[in-house]
XYZ file of C-alpha atoms in Angstrom:
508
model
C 3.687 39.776 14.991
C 3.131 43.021 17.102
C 5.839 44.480 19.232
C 4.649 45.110 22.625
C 4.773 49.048 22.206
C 2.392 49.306 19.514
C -0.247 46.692 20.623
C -2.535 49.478 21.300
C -5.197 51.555 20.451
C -4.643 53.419 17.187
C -4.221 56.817 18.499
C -1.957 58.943 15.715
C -4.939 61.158 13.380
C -2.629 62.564 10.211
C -2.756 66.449 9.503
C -3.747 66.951 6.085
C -0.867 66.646 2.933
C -1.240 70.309 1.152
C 0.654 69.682 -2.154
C 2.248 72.899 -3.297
C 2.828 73.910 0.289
C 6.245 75.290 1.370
C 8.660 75.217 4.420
C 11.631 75.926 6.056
C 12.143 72.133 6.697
C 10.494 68.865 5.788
C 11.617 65.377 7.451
C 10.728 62.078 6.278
C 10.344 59.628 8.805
C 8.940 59.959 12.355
C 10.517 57.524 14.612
C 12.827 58.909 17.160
C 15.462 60.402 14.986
C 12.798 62.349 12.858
C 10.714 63.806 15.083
C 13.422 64.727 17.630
C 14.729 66.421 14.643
C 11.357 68.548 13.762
C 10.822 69.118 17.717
C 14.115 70.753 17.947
C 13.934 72.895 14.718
C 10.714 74.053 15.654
C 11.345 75.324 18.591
C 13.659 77.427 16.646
C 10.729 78.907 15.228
C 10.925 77.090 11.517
C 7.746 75.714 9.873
C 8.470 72.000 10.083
C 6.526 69.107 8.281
C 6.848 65.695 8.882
C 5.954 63.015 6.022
C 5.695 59.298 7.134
C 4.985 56.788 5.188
C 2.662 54.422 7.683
C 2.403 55.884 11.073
C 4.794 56.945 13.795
C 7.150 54.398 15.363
C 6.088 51.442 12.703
C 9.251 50.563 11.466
C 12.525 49.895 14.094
C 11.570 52.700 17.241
C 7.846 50.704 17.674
C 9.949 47.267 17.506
C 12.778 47.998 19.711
C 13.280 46.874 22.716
C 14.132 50.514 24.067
C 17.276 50.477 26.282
C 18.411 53.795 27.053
C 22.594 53.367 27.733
C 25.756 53.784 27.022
C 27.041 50.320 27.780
C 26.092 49.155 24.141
C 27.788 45.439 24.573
C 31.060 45.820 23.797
C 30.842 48.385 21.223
C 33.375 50.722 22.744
C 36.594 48.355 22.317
C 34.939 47.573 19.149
C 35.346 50.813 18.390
C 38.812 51.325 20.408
C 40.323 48.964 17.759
C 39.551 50.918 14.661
C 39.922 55.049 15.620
C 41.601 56.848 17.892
C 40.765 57.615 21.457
C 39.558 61.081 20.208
C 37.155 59.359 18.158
C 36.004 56.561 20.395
C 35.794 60.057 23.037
C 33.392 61.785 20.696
C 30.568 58.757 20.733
C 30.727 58.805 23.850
C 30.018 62.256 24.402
C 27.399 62.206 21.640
C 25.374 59.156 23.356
C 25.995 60.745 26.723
C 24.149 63.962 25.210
C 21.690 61.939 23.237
C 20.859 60.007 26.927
C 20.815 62.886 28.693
C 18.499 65.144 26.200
C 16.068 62.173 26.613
C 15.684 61.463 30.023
C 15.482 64.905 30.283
C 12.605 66.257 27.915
C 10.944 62.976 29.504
C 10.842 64.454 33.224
C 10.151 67.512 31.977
C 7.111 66.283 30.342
C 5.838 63.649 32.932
C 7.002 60.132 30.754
C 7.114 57.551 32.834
C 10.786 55.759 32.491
C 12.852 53.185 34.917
C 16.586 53.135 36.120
C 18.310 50.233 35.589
C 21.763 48.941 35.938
C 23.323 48.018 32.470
C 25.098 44.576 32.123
C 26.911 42.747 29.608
C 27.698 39.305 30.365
C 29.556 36.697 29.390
C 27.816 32.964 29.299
C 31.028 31.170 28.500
C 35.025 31.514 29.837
C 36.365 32.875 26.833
C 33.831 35.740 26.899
C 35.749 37.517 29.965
C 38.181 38.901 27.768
C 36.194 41.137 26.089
C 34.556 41.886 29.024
C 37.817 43.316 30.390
C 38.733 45.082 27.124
C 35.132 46.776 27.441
C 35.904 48.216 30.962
C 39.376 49.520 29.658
C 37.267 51.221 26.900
C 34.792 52.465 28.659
C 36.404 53.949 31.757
C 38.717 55.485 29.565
C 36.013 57.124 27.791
C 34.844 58.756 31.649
C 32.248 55.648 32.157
C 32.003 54.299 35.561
C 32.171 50.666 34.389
C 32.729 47.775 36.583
C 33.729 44.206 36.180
C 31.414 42.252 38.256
C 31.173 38.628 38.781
C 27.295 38.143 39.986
C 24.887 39.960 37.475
C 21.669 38.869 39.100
C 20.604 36.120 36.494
C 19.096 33.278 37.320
C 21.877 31.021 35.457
C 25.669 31.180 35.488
C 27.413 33.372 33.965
C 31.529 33.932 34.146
C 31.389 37.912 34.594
C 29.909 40.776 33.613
C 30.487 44.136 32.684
C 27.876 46.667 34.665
C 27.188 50.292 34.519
C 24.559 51.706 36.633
C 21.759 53.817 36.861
C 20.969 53.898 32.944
C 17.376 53.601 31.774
C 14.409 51.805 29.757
C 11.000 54.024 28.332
C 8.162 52.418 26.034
C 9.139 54.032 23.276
C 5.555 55.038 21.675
C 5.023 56.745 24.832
C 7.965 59.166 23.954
C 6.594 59.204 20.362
C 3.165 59.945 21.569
C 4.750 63.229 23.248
C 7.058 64.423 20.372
C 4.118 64.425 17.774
C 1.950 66.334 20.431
C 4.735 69.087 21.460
C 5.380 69.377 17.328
C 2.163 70.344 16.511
C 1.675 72.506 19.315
C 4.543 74.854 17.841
C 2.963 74.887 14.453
C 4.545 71.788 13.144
C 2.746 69.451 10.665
C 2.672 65.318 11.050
C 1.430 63.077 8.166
C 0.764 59.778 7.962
C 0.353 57.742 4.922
C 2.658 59.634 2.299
C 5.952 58.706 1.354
C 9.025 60.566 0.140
C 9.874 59.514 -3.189
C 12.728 61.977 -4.476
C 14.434 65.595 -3.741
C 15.125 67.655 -6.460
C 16.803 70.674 -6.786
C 17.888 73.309 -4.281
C 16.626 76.940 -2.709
C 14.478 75.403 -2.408
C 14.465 72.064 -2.690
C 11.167 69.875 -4.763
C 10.294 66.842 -2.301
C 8.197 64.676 -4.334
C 5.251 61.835 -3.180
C 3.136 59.842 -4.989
C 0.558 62.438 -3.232
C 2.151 65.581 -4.714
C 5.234 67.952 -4.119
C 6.192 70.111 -1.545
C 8.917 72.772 -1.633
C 11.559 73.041 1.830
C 14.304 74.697 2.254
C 15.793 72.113 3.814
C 14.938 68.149 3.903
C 15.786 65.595 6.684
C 15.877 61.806 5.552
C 15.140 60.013 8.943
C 13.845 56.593 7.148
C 16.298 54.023 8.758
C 18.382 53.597 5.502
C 18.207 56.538 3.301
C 15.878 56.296 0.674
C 18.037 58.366 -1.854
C 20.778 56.018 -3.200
C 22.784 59.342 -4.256
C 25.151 58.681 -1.107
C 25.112 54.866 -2.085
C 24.554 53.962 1.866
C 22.676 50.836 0.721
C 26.571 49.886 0.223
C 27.729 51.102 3.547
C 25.176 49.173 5.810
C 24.209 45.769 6.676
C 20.528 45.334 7.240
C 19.763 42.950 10.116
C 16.700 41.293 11.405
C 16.261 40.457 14.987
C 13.900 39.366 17.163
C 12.111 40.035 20.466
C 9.553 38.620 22.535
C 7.243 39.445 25.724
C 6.895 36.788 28.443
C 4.229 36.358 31.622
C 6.220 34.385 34.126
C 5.712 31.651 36.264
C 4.398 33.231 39.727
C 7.451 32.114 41.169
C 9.587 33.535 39.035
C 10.492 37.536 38.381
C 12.942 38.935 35.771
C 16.178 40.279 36.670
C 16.635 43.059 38.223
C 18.686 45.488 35.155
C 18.950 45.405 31.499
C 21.277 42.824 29.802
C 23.236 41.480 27.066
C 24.959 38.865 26.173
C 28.748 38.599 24.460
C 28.195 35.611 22.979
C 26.066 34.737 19.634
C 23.458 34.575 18.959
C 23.182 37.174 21.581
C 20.375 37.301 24.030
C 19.170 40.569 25.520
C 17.019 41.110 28.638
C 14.515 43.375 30.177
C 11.613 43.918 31.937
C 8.219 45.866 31.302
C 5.714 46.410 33.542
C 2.169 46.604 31.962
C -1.685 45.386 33.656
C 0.191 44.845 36.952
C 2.615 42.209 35.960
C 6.056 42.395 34.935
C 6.903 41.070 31.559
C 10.165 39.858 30.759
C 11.477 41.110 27.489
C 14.163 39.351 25.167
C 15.796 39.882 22.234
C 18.580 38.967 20.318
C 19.257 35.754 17.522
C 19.639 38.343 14.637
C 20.591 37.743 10.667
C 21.100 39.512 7.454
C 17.690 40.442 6.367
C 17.049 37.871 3.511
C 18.944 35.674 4.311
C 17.933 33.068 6.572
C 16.981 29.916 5.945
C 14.048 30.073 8.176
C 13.107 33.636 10.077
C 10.573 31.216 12.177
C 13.089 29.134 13.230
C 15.207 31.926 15.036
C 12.374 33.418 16.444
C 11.843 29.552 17.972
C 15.050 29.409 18.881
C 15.008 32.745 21.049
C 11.879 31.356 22.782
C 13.440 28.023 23.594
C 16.718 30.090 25.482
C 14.275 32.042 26.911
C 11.945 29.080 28.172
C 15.010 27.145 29.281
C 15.791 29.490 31.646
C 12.384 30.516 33.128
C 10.274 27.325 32.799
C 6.611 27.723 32.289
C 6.878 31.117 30.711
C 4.698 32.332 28.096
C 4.837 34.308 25.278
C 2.515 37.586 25.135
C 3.942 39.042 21.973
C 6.503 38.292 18.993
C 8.064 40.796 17.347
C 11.194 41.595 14.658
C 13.047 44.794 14.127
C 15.707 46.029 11.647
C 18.742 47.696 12.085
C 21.165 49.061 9.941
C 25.418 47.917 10.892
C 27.553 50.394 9.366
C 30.690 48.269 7.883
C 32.708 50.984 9.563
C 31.043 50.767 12.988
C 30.475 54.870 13.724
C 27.181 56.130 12.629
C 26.409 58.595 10.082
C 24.596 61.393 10.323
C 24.747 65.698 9.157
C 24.924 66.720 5.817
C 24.176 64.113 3.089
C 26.339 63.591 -0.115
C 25.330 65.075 -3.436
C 22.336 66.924 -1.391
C 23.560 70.488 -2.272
C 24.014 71.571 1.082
C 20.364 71.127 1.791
C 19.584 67.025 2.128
C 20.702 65.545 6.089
C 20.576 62.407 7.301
C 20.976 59.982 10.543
C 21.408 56.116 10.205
C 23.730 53.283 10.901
C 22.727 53.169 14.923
C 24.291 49.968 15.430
C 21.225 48.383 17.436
C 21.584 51.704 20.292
C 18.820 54.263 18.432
C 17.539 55.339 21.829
C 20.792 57.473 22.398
C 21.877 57.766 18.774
C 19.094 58.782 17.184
C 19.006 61.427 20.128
C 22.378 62.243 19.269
C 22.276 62.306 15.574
C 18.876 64.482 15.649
C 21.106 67.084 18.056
C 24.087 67.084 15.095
C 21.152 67.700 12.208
C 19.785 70.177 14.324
C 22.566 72.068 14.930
C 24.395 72.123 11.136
C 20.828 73.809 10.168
C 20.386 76.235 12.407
C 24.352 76.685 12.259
C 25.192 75.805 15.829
C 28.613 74.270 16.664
C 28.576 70.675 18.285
C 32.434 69.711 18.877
C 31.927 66.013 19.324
C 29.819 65.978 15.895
C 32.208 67.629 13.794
C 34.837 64.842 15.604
C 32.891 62.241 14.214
C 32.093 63.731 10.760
C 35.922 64.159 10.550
C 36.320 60.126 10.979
C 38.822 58.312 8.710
C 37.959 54.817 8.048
C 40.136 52.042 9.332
C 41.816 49.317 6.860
C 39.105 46.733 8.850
C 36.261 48.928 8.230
C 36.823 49.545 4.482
C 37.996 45.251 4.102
C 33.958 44.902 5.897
C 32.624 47.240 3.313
C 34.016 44.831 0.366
C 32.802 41.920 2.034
C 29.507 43.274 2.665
C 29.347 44.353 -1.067
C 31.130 41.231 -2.070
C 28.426 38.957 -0.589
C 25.284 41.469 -2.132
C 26.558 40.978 -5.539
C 27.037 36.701 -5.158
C 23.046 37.071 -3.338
C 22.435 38.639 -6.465
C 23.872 36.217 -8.797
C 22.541 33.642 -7.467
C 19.068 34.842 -6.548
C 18.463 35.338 -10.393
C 20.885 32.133 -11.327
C 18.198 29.676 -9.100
C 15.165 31.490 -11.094
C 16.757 30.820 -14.372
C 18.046 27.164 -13.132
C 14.392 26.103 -13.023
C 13.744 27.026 -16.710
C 16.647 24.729 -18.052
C 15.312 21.903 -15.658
C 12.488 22.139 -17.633
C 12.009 20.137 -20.687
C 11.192 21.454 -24.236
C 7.573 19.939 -23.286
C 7.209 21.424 -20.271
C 8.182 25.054 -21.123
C 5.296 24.385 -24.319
C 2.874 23.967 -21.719
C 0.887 26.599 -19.322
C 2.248 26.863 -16.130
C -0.806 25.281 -13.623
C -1.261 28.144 -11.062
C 0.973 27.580 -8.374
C -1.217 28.293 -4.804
C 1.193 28.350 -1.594
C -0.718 26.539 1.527
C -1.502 28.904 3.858
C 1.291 31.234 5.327
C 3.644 29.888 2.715
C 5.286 31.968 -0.176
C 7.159 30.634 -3.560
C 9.306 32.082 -5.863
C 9.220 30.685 -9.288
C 9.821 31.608 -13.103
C 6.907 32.595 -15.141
C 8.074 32.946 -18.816
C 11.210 34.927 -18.743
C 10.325 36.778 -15.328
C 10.367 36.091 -11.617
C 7.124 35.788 -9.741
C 6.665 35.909 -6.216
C 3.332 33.734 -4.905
C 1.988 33.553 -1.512
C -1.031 32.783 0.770
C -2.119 35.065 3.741
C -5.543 34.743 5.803
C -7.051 32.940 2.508
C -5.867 35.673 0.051
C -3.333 34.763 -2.607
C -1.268 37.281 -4.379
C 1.119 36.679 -7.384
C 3.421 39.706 -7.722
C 6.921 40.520 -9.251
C 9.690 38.550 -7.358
C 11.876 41.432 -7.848
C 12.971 44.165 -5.611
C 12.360 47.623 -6.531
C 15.510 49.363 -5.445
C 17.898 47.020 -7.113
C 16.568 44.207 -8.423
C 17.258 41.489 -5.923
C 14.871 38.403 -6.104
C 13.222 38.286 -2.941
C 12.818 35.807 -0.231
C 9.930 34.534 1.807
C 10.092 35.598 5.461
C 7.782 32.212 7.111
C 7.871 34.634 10.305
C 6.228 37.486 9.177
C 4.935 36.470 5.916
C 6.547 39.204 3.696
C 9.046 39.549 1.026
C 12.420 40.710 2.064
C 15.358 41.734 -0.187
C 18.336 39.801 0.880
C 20.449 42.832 -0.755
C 20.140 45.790 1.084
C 17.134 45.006 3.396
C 14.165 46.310 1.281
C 10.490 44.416 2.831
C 7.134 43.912 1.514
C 3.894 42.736 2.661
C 2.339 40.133 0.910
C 0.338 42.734 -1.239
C 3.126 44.087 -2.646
C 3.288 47.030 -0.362
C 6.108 48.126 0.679
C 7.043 48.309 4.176
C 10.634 49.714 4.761
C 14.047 49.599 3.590
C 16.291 51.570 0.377
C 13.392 51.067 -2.028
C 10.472 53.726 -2.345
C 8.119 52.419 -4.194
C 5.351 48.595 -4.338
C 5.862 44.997 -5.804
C 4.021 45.587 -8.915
C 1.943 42.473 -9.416
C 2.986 39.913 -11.661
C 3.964 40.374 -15.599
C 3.394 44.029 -14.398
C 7.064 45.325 -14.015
């Protein structure tokens, strides 16, 4: 499964990792939040160094599906129904800057982007309602919103919310330029080397399985943060969704704006023009990470909607992306807890990184070089609403039963087991191909599976908290229904709270 945006040539060459080196700031992560980050600090003139783990855009910017705008559903009366209009006042402002920055640095720098109208729709009657209550929200907020009934689909729909001239980039193609205007001001990019911890301050030790480096400041751009000091694993709910590229039928064209549906599972819309032909893009049919009983079968289930209503089309690409849904709904970003003043952050984007991330990299930005952002220090001055904190015990509520019963099943199948049976050697278990088991091996969990012919037997427990993982059929990895940690079938790990590989089995 490769996203559309990074079914390319491999163009990103890593600068080399100096251990022992010093600067004024090092960021981990280079997706969109990251590297807007080191772009704007050094232009400040700071020495900037950017650590990423794979490559840039591999984790949710390369698997989005990269809608620039501030209609974000119905997020806004979402948000209207927990803080005050001050609050709700300061997103807004901080996605209009985040949009604007953007769309801005892209003209400036000759990256090709569209305009598109913005709608959500409804699919069903009692969906108008929030469509109404989104409009109230939004114009409120100084959006030019509209309640439309005809959204340009080709299949009913009972209204829709629209908000015109937003926009829609291939997201690697931004990435492309940030890496290339970073290292033209001095600033470093590598690939391949993860950030393991921070320690201490003035400066601060940032440590990799490579060697240290010294900063005076560090940036944790990863998604989720990778330090659990600020116990964000416990803040966020991961979630896997799913997109897909289609060729149409000759008769057939995709609509003419971006779109999203009110209803679950949702079902978002785009188009992409690439080789002369114009793709259709969806999205949507998203679950916890971990948790589904079947990954494949939402992924099947987005292509059937999407088949249904455009006949005859065909899938050019699959892909999955993860977000992270703060329980409280605003994102976080600025200073990070327990970082002595030195350790900054940006995640919970609520499924809108193109303008958050933006927007988040601005406020990081800014606290370091000790500029004054009015809307930021708003939201940093958030109180949490009765709803969001209730969401934050349910979210933890439903980690710790995962948890229970994750390790309860393992231990079930050792007291199904007869006194025979657990006298004799276990006969190696061998998944069929693309298939993955979890199973008890002694007194410990193992993890088997089979991927292009190679079986690998590793520790069925997660390395950030000790979750026993679950098969993904979709994308054939391991995937921590806790907090969202994922691993390929090797063992390596591929995003998510933890920071370090699946040791292989009877090796943890």
């Amino acid at each position: 499964m490769t996203s559309i945006w990074l079914d390319r040539a491999d163009t990103f060459a890593t600068d080399p990792f100096e251990p022992g080196s010093s600067y004024d700031t090092v960021v981990a992560g280079a997706g969109l939040t990251g590297l807007v980050t080191a772009l704007l600090l050094a232009r400040s003139g700071q020495k900037v160094l950017v650590l990423e783990a794979r490559y840039p855009g591999a984790v949710t910017t390369g698997n989005t599906t990269a809608k620039v705008s501030l209609l974000q559903g119905t997020f806004l009366s979402q948000l209207a129904r927990q803080y005050s209009q001050k609050q709700v006042q300061a997103y807004v402002d901080g996605n209009r800057e985040g949009q604007a920055w953007l769309l801005r640095y892209l003209d400036e720098n000759g990256v090709p982007y569209e305009r598109r109208d913005a709608y959500t729709y409804a699919a069903s009657p009692q969906g108008t309602d929030k469509l109404r209550e989104e409009v109230s929200a939004g114009t409120t907020a100084g959006l030019d919103m509209e309640y439309v009934r005809d959204a340009g689909l080709p299949f009913a729909v009972h209204g829709a919310v629209r908000l015109a001239d937003q926009a829609q980039i291939n997201p690697m193609l931004v990435l492309d330029t940030l890496v290339s205007d970073i290292r033209g001001r001095g600033g470093s990019i590598v690939g391949g080397v993860r950030l393991q911890d921070v320690t201490g301050s003035g400066p601060a030790t940032v440590h990799t399985a490579q060697g240290s480096v010294t900063a005076n400041e560090v940036v944790l751009a990863t998604g989720i943060p990778v330090l659990d000091r600020g116990l964000y694993f416990a803040k966020l709910t991961p979630s896997r969704s799913y997109a897909a590229a289609l060729q149409l039928q000759e008769d057939q064209a995709p609509p003419p704006g971006m779109y999203l549906s009110v209803e679950q599972p949702t079902h978002s819309l785009r188009d992409y023009e690439m080789d002369g032909h114009r793709l259709l893009l969806v999205g949507g049919h998203g679950h916890h990470v971990g948790r589904a009983r079947s990954e494949k079968h939402h992924l099947g289930s987005l292509l059937d909607w999407a088949v249904q209503h455009y006949p005859g089309a065909v899938a050019t690409h699959t892909w999955s992306a993860q977000d992270y849904l703060p329980t409280n709904l605003m994102p976080f970003f600025g200073k990070f807890p327990r970082g002595k003043g030195h350790i900054y952050f940006g995640t919970g984007y609520n499924k809108w990184g193109m303008t958050n991330a933006v927007a988040a990299a601005v406020g990081i930005s800014a606290d370091i070089l000790g500029g004054n952002v009015p809307w930021a220090d708003t939201i940093h001055h958030r109180v949490t609403a009765p709803s969001g904190a209730l969401s934050a015990v349910a979210l933890n509520a439903g980690v710790a039963a995962k948890l229970a019963s994750g390790w309860g099943q393992v231990a079930a199948q050792g007291l199904r087991k007869d006194k025979k049976d657990q006298a004799a050697e276990h006969a190696p278990v061998v998944p069929a191909e693309g298939e993955g088991k979890v199973y008890r091996e002694g007194p410990k969990p193992v993890a088997v599976s089979t991927v292009a012919g190679t079986t690998c037997k590793l520790s069925a427990v997660c390395t950030h908290l000790g979750g026993i993982l679950h098969w993904n059929d979709s994308e054939l990895t391991w995937d921590c229904p806790l907090h969202g940690s994922r691993f390929g079938s090797d063992g390596k790990l591929l995003e998510g709270p933890a920071t370090k590989d699946l040791p292989a089995a009877g090796k943890a």
